[in-house]
PDB file of C-alpha atoms in Angstrom:
ATOM      1  CA  GLN J 208     -19.220   5.679  22.162  1.00 51.00           C
ATOM      2  CA  GLN J 209     -16.876   5.504  19.219  1.00 58.00           C
ATOM      3  CA  GLN J 210     -18.460   3.229  16.673  1.00 89.00           C
ATOM      4  CA  VAL J 211     -15.741   3.517  14.021  1.00 95.00           C
ATOM      5  CA  LYS J 212     -12.125   3.142  15.127  1.00 96.00           C
ATOM      6  CA  GLN J 213      -9.463   4.393  12.734  1.00 97.00           C
ATOM      7  CA  SER J 214      -5.727   3.763  12.768  1.00 97.00           C
ATOM      8  CA  PRO J 215      -3.061   4.957  12.622  1.00 98.00           C
ATOM      9  CA  GLN J 216      -3.550   8.557  13.803  1.00 97.00           C
ATOM     10  CA  SER J 217      -0.633   9.663  11.659  1.00 98.00           C
ATOM     11  CA  LEU J 218       1.345   8.042   8.879  1.00 98.00           C
ATOM     12  CA  ILE J 219       4.488   8.949   6.977  1.00 98.00           C
ATOM     13  CA  VAL J 220       5.111   7.222   3.651  1.00 98.00           C
ATOM     14  CA  GLN J 221       7.799   7.704   1.056  1.00 98.00           C
ATOM     15  CA  LYS J 222       6.808   8.874  -2.390  1.00 98.00           C
ATOM     16  CA  GLY J 223       5.870   5.914  -4.528  1.00 98.00           C
ATOM     17  CA  GLY J 224       5.029   3.741  -1.536  1.00 98.00           C
ATOM     18  CA  ILE J 225       1.721   2.270  -0.423  1.00 98.00           C
ATOM     19  CA  SER J 226      -0.282   4.069   2.253  1.00 98.00           C
ATOM     20  CA  ILE J 227      -2.614   1.868   4.298  1.00 98.00           C
ATOM     21  CA  ILE J 228      -5.252   3.161   6.698  1.00 98.00           C
ATOM     22  CA  ASN J 229      -7.472   0.826   8.681  1.00 98.00           C
ATOM     23  CA  CYS J 230     -10.921   1.133  10.204  1.00 98.00           C
ATOM     24  CA  ALA J 231     -13.005  -1.161  12.379  1.00 98.00           C
ATOM     25  CA  TYR J 232     -16.679  -0.799  13.154  1.00 96.00           C
ATOM     26  CA  GLU J 233     -18.973  -2.170  15.815  1.00 93.00           C
ATOM     27  CA  ASN J 234     -22.493  -1.677  14.510  1.00 91.00           C
ATOM     28  CA  THR J 235     -23.371  -4.578  12.199  1.00 91.00           C
ATOM     29  CA  ALA J 236     -26.201  -2.484  10.735  1.00 90.00           C
ATOM     30  CA  PHE J 237     -23.683  -0.311   8.885  1.00 92.00           C
ATOM     31  CA  ASP J 238     -23.873  -0.982   5.161  1.00 90.00           C
ATOM     32  CA  TYR J 239     -22.197   1.980   3.505  1.00 92.00           C
ATOM     33  CA  PHE J 240     -18.535   2.774   4.019  1.00 95.00           C
ATOM     34  CA  PRO J 241     -17.100   5.911   2.401  1.00 95.00           C
ATOM     35  CA  TRP J 242     -13.641   7.422   2.695  1.00 97.00           C
ATOM     36  CA  TYR J 243     -13.108  11.170   2.725  1.00 97.00           C
ATOM     37  CA  GLN J 244     -10.006  13.258   2.104  1.00 98.00           C
ATOM     38  CA  GLN J 245      -9.572  16.627   3.757  1.00 98.00           C
ATOM     39  CA  PHE J 246      -6.967  19.289   3.010  1.00 97.00           C
ATOM     40  CA  PRO J 247      -6.257  22.131   5.467  1.00 95.00           C
ATOM     41  CA  GLY J 248      -8.873  24.855   5.232  1.00 93.00           C
ATOM     42  CA  LYS J 249     -11.184  22.706   3.130  1.00 95.00           C
ATOM     43  CA  GLY J 250     -14.153  20.489   3.781  1.00 97.00           C
ATOM     44  CA  PRO J 251     -13.903  16.701   3.402  1.00 97.00           C
ATOM     45  CA  ALA J 252     -14.234  15.372  -0.136  1.00 96.00           C
ATOM     46  CA  LEU J 253     -15.512  11.902  -0.977  1.00 94.00           C
ATOM     47  CA  LEU J 254     -12.761   9.659  -2.340  1.00 96.00           C
ATOM     48  CA  ILE J 255     -14.331   6.255  -2.705  1.00 95.00           C
ATOM     49  CA  ALA J 256     -17.106   4.237  -1.060  1.00 94.00           C
ATOM     50  CA  ILE J 257     -18.047   0.564  -0.723  1.00 94.00           C
ATOM     51  CA  ARG J 258     -21.085  -1.525   0.166  1.00 91.00           C
ATOM     52  CA  PRO J 259     -20.701  -4.870   2.011  1.00 89.00           C
ATOM     53  CA  ASP J 260     -21.692  -6.945  -1.031  1.00 90.00           C
ATOM     54  CA  VAL J 261     -18.176  -6.579  -2.457  1.00 92.00           C
ATOM     55  CA  SER J 262     -14.823  -7.241  -0.811  1.00 94.00           C
ATOM     56  CA  GLU J 263     -12.793  -4.747  -2.807  1.00 96.00           C
ATOM     57  CA  LYS J 264     -13.317  -1.621  -4.869  1.00 96.00           C
ATOM     58  CA  LYS J 265     -10.666   0.198  -6.845  1.00 97.00           C
ATOM     59  CA  GLU J 266     -10.700   3.695  -8.308  1.00 95.00           C
ATOM     60  CA  GLY J 267      -7.407   4.769  -9.804  1.00 96.00           C
ATOM     61  CA  ARG J 268      -4.716   4.583  -7.149  1.00 97.00           C
ATOM     62  CA  PHE J 269      -7.263   4.206  -4.338  1.00 97.00           C
ATOM     63  CA  THR J 270      -8.583   0.811  -3.208  1.00 97.00           C
ATOM     64  CA  ILE J 271     -10.973  -0.107  -0.421  1.00 96.00           C
ATOM     65  CA  SER J 272     -10.701  -3.599   1.038  1.00 96.00           C
ATOM     66  CA  PHE J 273     -13.668  -4.802   3.067  1.00 95.00           C
ATOM     67  CA  ASN J 274     -13.842  -7.738   5.509  1.00 95.00           C
ATOM     68  CA  LYS J 275     -17.409  -8.164   6.692  1.00 93.00           C
ATOM     69  CA  SER J 276     -16.731 -11.008   9.130  1.00 94.00           C
ATOM     70  CA  ALA J 277     -13.977  -9.049  10.855  1.00 95.00           C
ATOM     71  CA  LYS J 278     -15.968  -5.800  10.634  1.00 95.00           C
ATOM     72  CA  GLN J 279     -12.964  -4.049   9.168  1.00 97.00           C
ATOM     73  CA  PHE J 280     -12.218  -2.034   6.074  1.00 97.00           C
ATOM     74  CA  SER J 281      -9.119  -0.319   4.828  1.00 98.00           C
ATOM     75  CA  LEU J 282      -7.930   2.253   2.321  1.00 98.00           C
ATOM     76  CA  HIS J 283      -4.860   1.582   0.216  1.00 98.00           C
ATOM     77  CA  ILE J 284      -3.215   4.392  -1.718  1.00 98.00           C
ATOM     78  CA  MET J 285      -0.868   2.995  -4.315  1.00 98.00           C
ATOM     79  CA  ASP J 286       2.109   4.948  -5.668  1.00 98.00           C
ATOM     80  CA  SER J 287       1.566   7.610  -2.992  1.00 98.00           C
ATOM     81  CA  GLN J 288       2.366  11.167  -4.099  1.00 98.00           C
ATOM     82  CA  PRO J 289       3.137  14.339  -2.108  1.00 97.00           C
ATOM     83  CA  GLY J 290      -0.203  15.707  -3.292  1.00 97.00           C
ATOM     84  CA  ASP J 291      -1.900  12.891  -1.358  1.00 98.00           C
ATOM     85  CA  SER J 292      -0.717  14.460   1.912  1.00 98.00           C
ATOM     86  CA  ALA J 293      -3.961  15.177   3.748  1.00 98.00           C
ATOM     87  CA  THR J 294      -6.188  13.902   6.525  1.00 98.00           C
ATOM     88  CA  TYR J 295      -8.245  10.848   5.657  1.00 98.00           C
ATOM     89  CA  PHE J 296     -11.465   9.843   7.348  1.00 98.00           C
ATOM     90  CA  CYS J 297     -13.329   6.583   7.136  1.00 97.00           C
ATOM     91  CA  ALA J 298     -17.038   6.659   7.807  1.00 95.00           C
ATOM     92  CA  ALA J 299     -20.038   4.380   8.033  1.00 94.00           C
ATOM     93  CA  SER J 300     -23.798   4.696   7.851  1.00 91.00           C
ATOM     94  CA  TYR J 301     -26.953   2.680   7.268  1.00 87.00           C
ATOM     95  CA  LEU J 302     -30.450   3.360   5.978  1.00 80.00           C
ATOM     96  CA  GLY J 303     -32.667   4.201   8.887  1.00 72.00           C
ATOM     97  CA  GLY J 304     -29.800   5.212  11.103  1.00 71.00           C
ATOM     98  CA  ALA J 305     -30.330   8.426  12.975  1.00 68.00           C
ATOM     99  CA  ASP J 306     -26.718   9.452  13.189  1.00 71.00           C
ATOM    100  CA  GLY J 307     -25.871  10.411   9.633  1.00 82.00           C
ATOM    101  CA  LEU J 308     -22.319   9.461   8.796  1.00 89.00           C
ATOM    102  CA  THR J 309     -20.296   8.102  11.742  1.00 92.00           C
ATOM    103  CA  PHE J 310     -16.695   9.120  11.176  1.00 95.00           C
ATOM    104  CA  GLY J 311     -13.401   7.704  12.381  1.00 96.00           C
ATOM    105  CA  LYS J 312     -11.068  10.149  14.113  1.00 96.00           C
ATOM    106  CA  GLY J 313      -8.918  10.615  11.017  1.00 97.00           C
ATOM    107  CA  THR J 314      -5.404   9.790   9.821  1.00 98.00           C
ATOM    108  CA  HIS J 315      -2.920  12.539   9.057  1.00 98.00           C
ATOM    109  CA  LEU J 316      -0.948  11.270   6.063  1.00 98.00           C
ATOM    110  CA  ILE J 317       2.359  12.774   4.994  1.00 98.00           C
ATOM    111  CA  ILE J 318       4.026  11.649   1.778  1.00 98.00           C
ATOM    112  CA  GLN J 319       7.716  12.473   1.816  1.00 97.00           C
ATOM    113  CA  PRO J 320       9.249  13.347  -1.557  1.00 92.00           C
TER     114      PRO J 320
ATOM    115  CA  LYS I 116     -21.839  23.543 -11.034  1.00 70.00           C
ATOM    116  CA  ALA I 117     -21.260  25.561  -7.878  1.00 82.00           C
ATOM    117  CA  GLY I 118     -20.343  23.595  -4.776  1.00 94.00           C
ATOM    118  CA  VAL I 119     -21.715  23.863  -1.275  1.00 97.00           C
ATOM    119  CA  THR I 120     -21.337  27.401   0.029  1.00 98.00           C
ATOM    120  CA  GLN I 121     -21.099  28.208   3.704  1.00 98.00           C
ATOM    121  CA  THR I 122     -21.165  31.688   5.183  1.00 97.00           C
ATOM    122  CA  PRO I 123     -19.522  33.244   6.992  1.00 97.00           C
ATOM    123  CA  ARG I 124     -16.151  31.487   6.808  1.00 97.00           C
ATOM    124  CA  TYR I 125     -15.001  32.789  10.168  1.00 97.00           C
ATOM    125  CA  LEU I 126     -16.880  34.012  13.181  1.00 97.00           C
ATOM    126  CA  ILE I 127     -15.835  35.172  16.632  1.00 98.00           C
ATOM    127  CA  LYS I 128     -18.405  35.305  19.412  1.00 98.00           C
ATOM    128  CA  THR I 129     -18.399  35.526  23.196  1.00 97.00           C
ATOM    129  CA  ARG I 130     -19.933  33.174  25.719  1.00 97.00           C
ATOM    130  CA  GLY I 131     -23.685  33.526  26.082  1.00 97.00           C
ATOM    131  CA  GLN I 132     -24.264  34.943  22.628  1.00 98.00           C
ATOM    132  CA  GLN I 133     -26.071  33.165  19.850  1.00 98.00           C
ATOM    133  CA  VAL I 134     -24.977  32.572  16.268  1.00 98.00           C
ATOM    134  CA  THR I 135     -26.552  31.636  12.935  1.00 98.00           C
ATOM    135  CA  LEU I 136     -24.614  29.870  10.198  1.00 98.00           C
ATOM    136  CA  SER I 137     -25.778  29.544   6.622  1.00 98.00           C
ATOM    137  CA  CYS I 138     -25.424  26.824   4.006  1.00 98.00           C
ATOM    138  CA  SER I 139     -26.376  26.861   0.333  1.00 98.00           C
ATOM    139  CA  PRO I 140     -26.384  23.322  -1.088  1.00 97.00           C
ATOM    140  CA  ILE I 141     -25.506  22.247  -4.607  1.00 96.00           C
ATOM    141  CA  SER I 142     -28.326  23.094  -6.986  1.00 95.00           C
ATOM    142  CA  GLY I 143     -30.830  20.237  -7.079  1.00 94.00           C
ATOM    143  CA  HIS I 144     -29.706  18.711  -3.794  1.00 94.00           C
ATOM    144  CA  ARG I 145     -32.528  18.412  -1.303  1.00 94.00           C
ATOM    145  CA  SER I 146     -30.756  16.931   1.711  1.00 94.00           C
ATOM    146  CA  VAL I 147     -28.555  19.073   3.932  1.00 96.00           C
ATOM    147  CA  SER I 148     -26.589  17.695   6.882  1.00 96.00           C
ATOM    148  CA  TRP I 149     -24.576  19.575   9.480  1.00 97.00           C
ATOM    149  CA  TYR I 150     -21.462  18.333  11.263  1.00 97.00           C
ATOM    150  CA  GLN I 151     -19.247  19.714  14.003  1.00 98.00           C
ATOM    151  CA  GLN I 152     -15.502  19.114  13.653  1.00 97.00           C
ATOM    152  CA  THR I 153     -13.123  19.502  16.588  1.00 96.00           C
ATOM    153  CA  PRO I 154      -9.596  18.161  17.168  1.00 93.00           C
ATOM    154  CA  GLY I 155     -10.742  16.116  20.142  1.00 90.00           C
ATOM    155  CA  GLN I 156     -14.053  14.676  18.989  1.00 91.00           C
ATOM    156  CA  GLY I 157     -13.501  14.660  15.243  1.00 93.00           C
ATOM    157  CA  LEU I 158     -16.502  14.924  12.946  1.00 95.00           C
ATOM    158  CA  GLN I 159     -19.840  14.587  14.708  1.00 95.00           C
ATOM    159  CA  PHE I 160     -23.280  14.590  13.124  1.00 94.00           C
ATOM    160  CA  LEU I 161     -25.599  17.385  14.232  1.00 96.00           C
ATOM    161  CA  PHE I 162     -28.738  16.994  12.113  1.00 94.00           C
ATOM    162  CA  GLU I 163     -30.088  16.417   8.618  1.00 94.00           C
ATOM    163  CA  TYR I 164     -32.852  18.255   6.804  1.00 95.00           C
ATOM    164  CA  PHE I 165     -34.836  17.192   3.770  1.00 93.00           C
ATOM    165  CA  SER I 166     -37.696  19.146   2.202  1.00 92.00           C
ATOM    166  CA  GLU I 167     -37.745  21.569   5.123  1.00 94.00           C
ATOM    167  CA  THR I 168     -38.117  18.755   7.676  1.00 94.00           C
ATOM    168  CA  GLN I 169     -35.551  17.521  10.150  1.00 93.00           C
ATOM    169  CA  ARG I 170     -35.132  13.831   9.383  1.00 90.00           C
ATOM    170  CA  ASN I 171     -32.335  12.917  11.757  1.00 89.00           C
ATOM    171  CA  LYS I 172     -30.677  14.443  14.781  1.00 92.00           C
ATOM    172  CA  GLY I 173     -27.395  13.678  16.475  1.00 91.00           C
ATOM    173  CA  ASN I 174     -26.591  13.718  20.156  1.00 92.00           C
ATOM    174  CA  PHE I 175     -26.266  17.457  20.740  1.00 95.00           C
ATOM    175  CA  PRO I 176     -28.083  19.663  23.265  1.00 96.00           C
ATOM    176  CA  GLY I 177     -31.159  21.620  22.317  1.00 96.00           C
ATOM    177  CA  ARG I 178     -29.045  24.793  22.027  1.00 98.00           C
ATOM    178  CA  PHE I 179     -28.191  23.516  18.564  1.00 98.00           C
ATOM    179  CA  SER I 180     -31.021  23.892  16.098  1.00 97.00           C
ATOM    180  CA  GLY I 181     -31.502  24.252  12.406  1.00 97.00           C
ATOM    181  CA  ARG I 182     -33.964  24.791   9.637  1.00 97.00           C
ATOM    182  CA  GLN I 183     -34.255  24.402   5.916  1.00 98.00           C
ATOM    183  CA  PHE I 184     -35.997  26.695   3.494  1.00 97.00           C
ATOM    184  CA  SER I 185     -38.049  25.835   0.416  1.00 96.00           C
ATOM    185  CA  ASN I 186     -35.016  26.440  -1.828  1.00 94.00           C
ATOM    186  CA  SER I 187     -33.072  23.848   0.246  1.00 96.00           C
ATOM    187  CA  ARG I 188     -30.820  26.462   1.806  1.00 98.00           C
ATOM    188  CA  SER I 189     -30.236  25.703   5.453  1.00 98.00           C
ATOM    189  CA  GLU I 190     -29.284  27.550   8.590  1.00 98.00           C
ATOM    190  CA  MET I 191     -28.103  26.302  11.925  1.00 98.00           C
ATOM    191  CA  ASN I 192     -28.371  28.255  15.127  1.00 98.00           C
ATOM    192  CA  VAL I 193     -26.480  27.864  18.360  1.00 98.00           C
ATOM    193  CA  SER I 194     -27.822  29.725  21.385  1.00 96.00           C
ATOM    194  CA  THR I 195     -26.123  30.525  24.686  1.00 97.00           C
ATOM    195  CA  LEU I 196     -22.682  29.838  23.277  1.00 98.00           C
ATOM    196  CA  GLU I 197     -20.160  27.973  25.407  1.00 97.00           C
ATOM    197  CA  LEU I 198     -16.383  27.809  25.058  1.00 97.00           C
ATOM    198  CA  GLY I 199     -16.716  24.172  23.965  1.00 96.00           C
ATOM    199  CA  ASP I 200     -18.740  25.214  20.943  1.00 98.00           C
ATOM    200  CA  SER I 201     -15.570  26.471  19.285  1.00 98.00           C
ATOM    201  CA  ALA I 202     -15.283  24.281  16.207  1.00 98.00           C
ATOM    202  CA  LEU I 203     -15.445  24.034  12.460  1.00 98.00           C
ATOM    203  CA  TYR I 204     -19.075  23.623  11.409  1.00 98.00           C
ATOM    204  CA  LEU I 205     -19.506  21.775   8.146  1.00 98.00           C
ATOM    205  CA  CYS I 206     -22.516  21.513   5.939  1.00 97.00           C
ATOM    206  CA  ALA I 207     -22.965  18.716   3.415  1.00 96.00           C
ATOM    207  CA  SER I 208     -25.554  18.262   0.708  1.00 95.00           C
ATOM    208  CA  SER I 209     -26.747  15.250  -1.234  1.00 92.00           C
ATOM    209  CA  LEU I 210     -29.426  14.579  -3.824  1.00 90.00           C
ATOM    210  CA  ASP I 211     -31.672  12.602  -1.525  1.00 83.00           C
ATOM    211  CA  SER I 212     -30.770  10.222   1.267  1.00 75.00           C
ATOM    212  CA  PRO I 213     -27.269  10.972   2.569  1.00 74.00           C
ATOM    213  CA  VAL I 214     -26.793   7.311   3.416  1.00 76.00           C
ATOM    214  CA  TYR I 215     -25.897   5.846   0.020  1.00 78.00           C
ATOM    215  CA  GLN I 216     -25.334   8.971  -2.012  1.00 82.00           C
ATOM    216  CA  PRO I 217     -22.188  11.086  -1.986  1.00 86.00           C
ATOM    217  CA  GLN I 218     -22.285  13.920   0.480  1.00 90.00           C
ATOM    218  CA  HIS I 219     -20.637  17.072  -0.789  1.00 94.00           C
ATOM    219  CA  PHE I 220     -19.141  19.201   1.955  1.00 97.00           C
ATOM    220  CA  GLY I 221     -18.634  22.927   2.077  1.00 97.00           C
ATOM    221  CA  ASP I 222     -15.433  24.408   3.469  1.00 97.00           C
ATOM    222  CA  GLY I 223     -17.084  25.175   6.781  1.00 98.00           C
ATOM    223  CA  THR I 224     -17.558  28.041   9.171  1.00 98.00           C
ATOM    224  CA  ARG I 225     -14.824  28.370  11.782  1.00 98.00           C
ATOM    225  CA  LEU I 226     -16.516  29.498  15.013  1.00 98.00           C
ATOM    226  CA  SER I 227     -14.363  30.767  17.861  1.00 98.00           C
ATOM    227  CA  ILE I 228     -15.855  31.494  21.269  1.00 97.00           C
ATOM    228  CA  LEU I 229     -14.006  33.916  23.542  1.00 94.00           C
TER     229      LEU I 229
END
């Protein structure tokens, strides 16, 4: 059972554009939503994370938007750069959950120069 | 500060064999989690150890097991290997609970089953 659905699977954005990746979750117990970035041959690296008590969190060019009622959250990458080309994963977890981080299936992002 | 170190980086085994993978967490981190990454299933949680005790376990068969040592280093073992066990195995460490604290991933062990 996939508890976190991520879209799109792949995304091509022009340099300088905005990259948007969306995730939807089912388990209302989730209360921690991180985003990870993974380059080929490397492990995932935490980009930014949000708790449900805020609707938006920004760190540099990366912003998470969170909609608790819709059970959706999204990652926006402003002024996308070729170096941002990677696979991005959303994830969710909650205290007391037995499943660790539940990950989305990932989005392969390509920024064209 | 050194990151999470996983050894070996690559491993080739045949069906029926067993394998042990190793993970050294970031110094001071006491929680170690293991994940399996495959193209089809994505990243799936295997188990989490804290202070030498398994705190959480994902939905994997009993052939997958792990342990943690007093220095927080962790190993995972897979017995009676099957072709479907071919995957990238990732280890992640965090200070305490992996729920609200950043998990730092190693670069993984790529396991291929022939």
